[in-house]
Coordinates of C-alpha atoms in Angstrom, one line a residue:
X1 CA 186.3 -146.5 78.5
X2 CA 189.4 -143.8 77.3
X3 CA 192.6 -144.5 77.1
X4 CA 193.0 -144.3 81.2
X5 CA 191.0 -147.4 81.4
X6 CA 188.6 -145.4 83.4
X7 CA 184.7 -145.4 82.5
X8 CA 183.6 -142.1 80.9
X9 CA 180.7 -141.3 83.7
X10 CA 183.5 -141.8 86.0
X11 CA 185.2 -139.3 84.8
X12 CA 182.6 -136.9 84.0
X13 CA 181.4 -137.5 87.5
X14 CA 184.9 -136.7 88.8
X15 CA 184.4 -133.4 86.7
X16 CA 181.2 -132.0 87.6
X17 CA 182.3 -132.8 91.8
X18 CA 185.4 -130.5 90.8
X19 CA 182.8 -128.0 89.1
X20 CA 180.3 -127.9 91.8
X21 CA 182.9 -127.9 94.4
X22 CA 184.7 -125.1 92.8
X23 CA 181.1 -123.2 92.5
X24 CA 180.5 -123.5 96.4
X25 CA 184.2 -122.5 97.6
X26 CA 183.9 -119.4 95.7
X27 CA 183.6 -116.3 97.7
X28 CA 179.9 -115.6 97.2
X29 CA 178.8 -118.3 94.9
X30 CA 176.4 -117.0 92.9
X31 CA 174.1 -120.0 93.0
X32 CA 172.1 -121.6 95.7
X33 CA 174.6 -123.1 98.3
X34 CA 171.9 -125.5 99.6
X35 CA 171.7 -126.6 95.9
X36 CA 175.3 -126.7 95.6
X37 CA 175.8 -128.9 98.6
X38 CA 173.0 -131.5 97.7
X39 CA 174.7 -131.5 94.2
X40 CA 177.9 -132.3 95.8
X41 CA 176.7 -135.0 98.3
X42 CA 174.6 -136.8 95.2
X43 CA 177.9 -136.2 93.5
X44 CA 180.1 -138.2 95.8
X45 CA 177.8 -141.2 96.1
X46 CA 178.3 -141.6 92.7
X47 CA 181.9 -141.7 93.0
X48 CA 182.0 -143.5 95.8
X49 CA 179.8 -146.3 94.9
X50 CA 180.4 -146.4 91.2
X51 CA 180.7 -150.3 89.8
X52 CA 184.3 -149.5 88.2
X53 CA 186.2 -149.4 92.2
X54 CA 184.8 -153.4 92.5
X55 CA 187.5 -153.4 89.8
X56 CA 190.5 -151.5 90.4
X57 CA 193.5 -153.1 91.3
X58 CA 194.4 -150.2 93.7
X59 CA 191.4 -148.1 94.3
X60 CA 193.3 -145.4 96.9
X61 CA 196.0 -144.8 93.7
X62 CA 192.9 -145.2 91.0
X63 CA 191.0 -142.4 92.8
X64 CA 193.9 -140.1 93.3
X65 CA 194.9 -140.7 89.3
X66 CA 190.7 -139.8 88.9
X67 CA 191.0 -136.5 90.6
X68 CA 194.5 -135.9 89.2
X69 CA 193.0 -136.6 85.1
X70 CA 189.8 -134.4 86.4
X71 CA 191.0 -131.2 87.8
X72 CA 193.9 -130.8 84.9
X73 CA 190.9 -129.9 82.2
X74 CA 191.1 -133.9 80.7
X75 CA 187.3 -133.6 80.4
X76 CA 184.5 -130.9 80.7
X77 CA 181.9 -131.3 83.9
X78 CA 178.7 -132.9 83.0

């Protein structure tokens, strides 16, 4: 774990659903958007079901810290 007590394939999970969400709001993505979406819905699953929320002490505030640590460059998307 980092220093924000959450797992590191949390948080690279977190990363690459900001990445591949990012890639499929674009304008004309550039990729696949069937791929993109599948990516995205394997993507969340992971979040969603990942061991670490059995866990948290307050998993709406842990997730919103997740995002939060994600989308300001903390880490670089699997």
């Amino acid at each position: 774990m980092d220093a924000t007590g959450f797992p590191d394939d949390l948080v690279q999970t977190q990363a690459a659903w900001n990445a591949t969400y990012q890639a499929l709001a674009a304008p004309r993505p550039r990729s696949n958007t069937t791929a993109l979406r599948r990516r995205l819905l394997l993507l969340s699953v992971r979040l969603w079901w990942h061991p670490y929320w059995e866990t948290a002490p307050s998993v709406p505030a842990a997730r919103s810290e997740l995002r939060h640590l994600a989308a300001h460059g903390a880490v670089r998307a699997a």
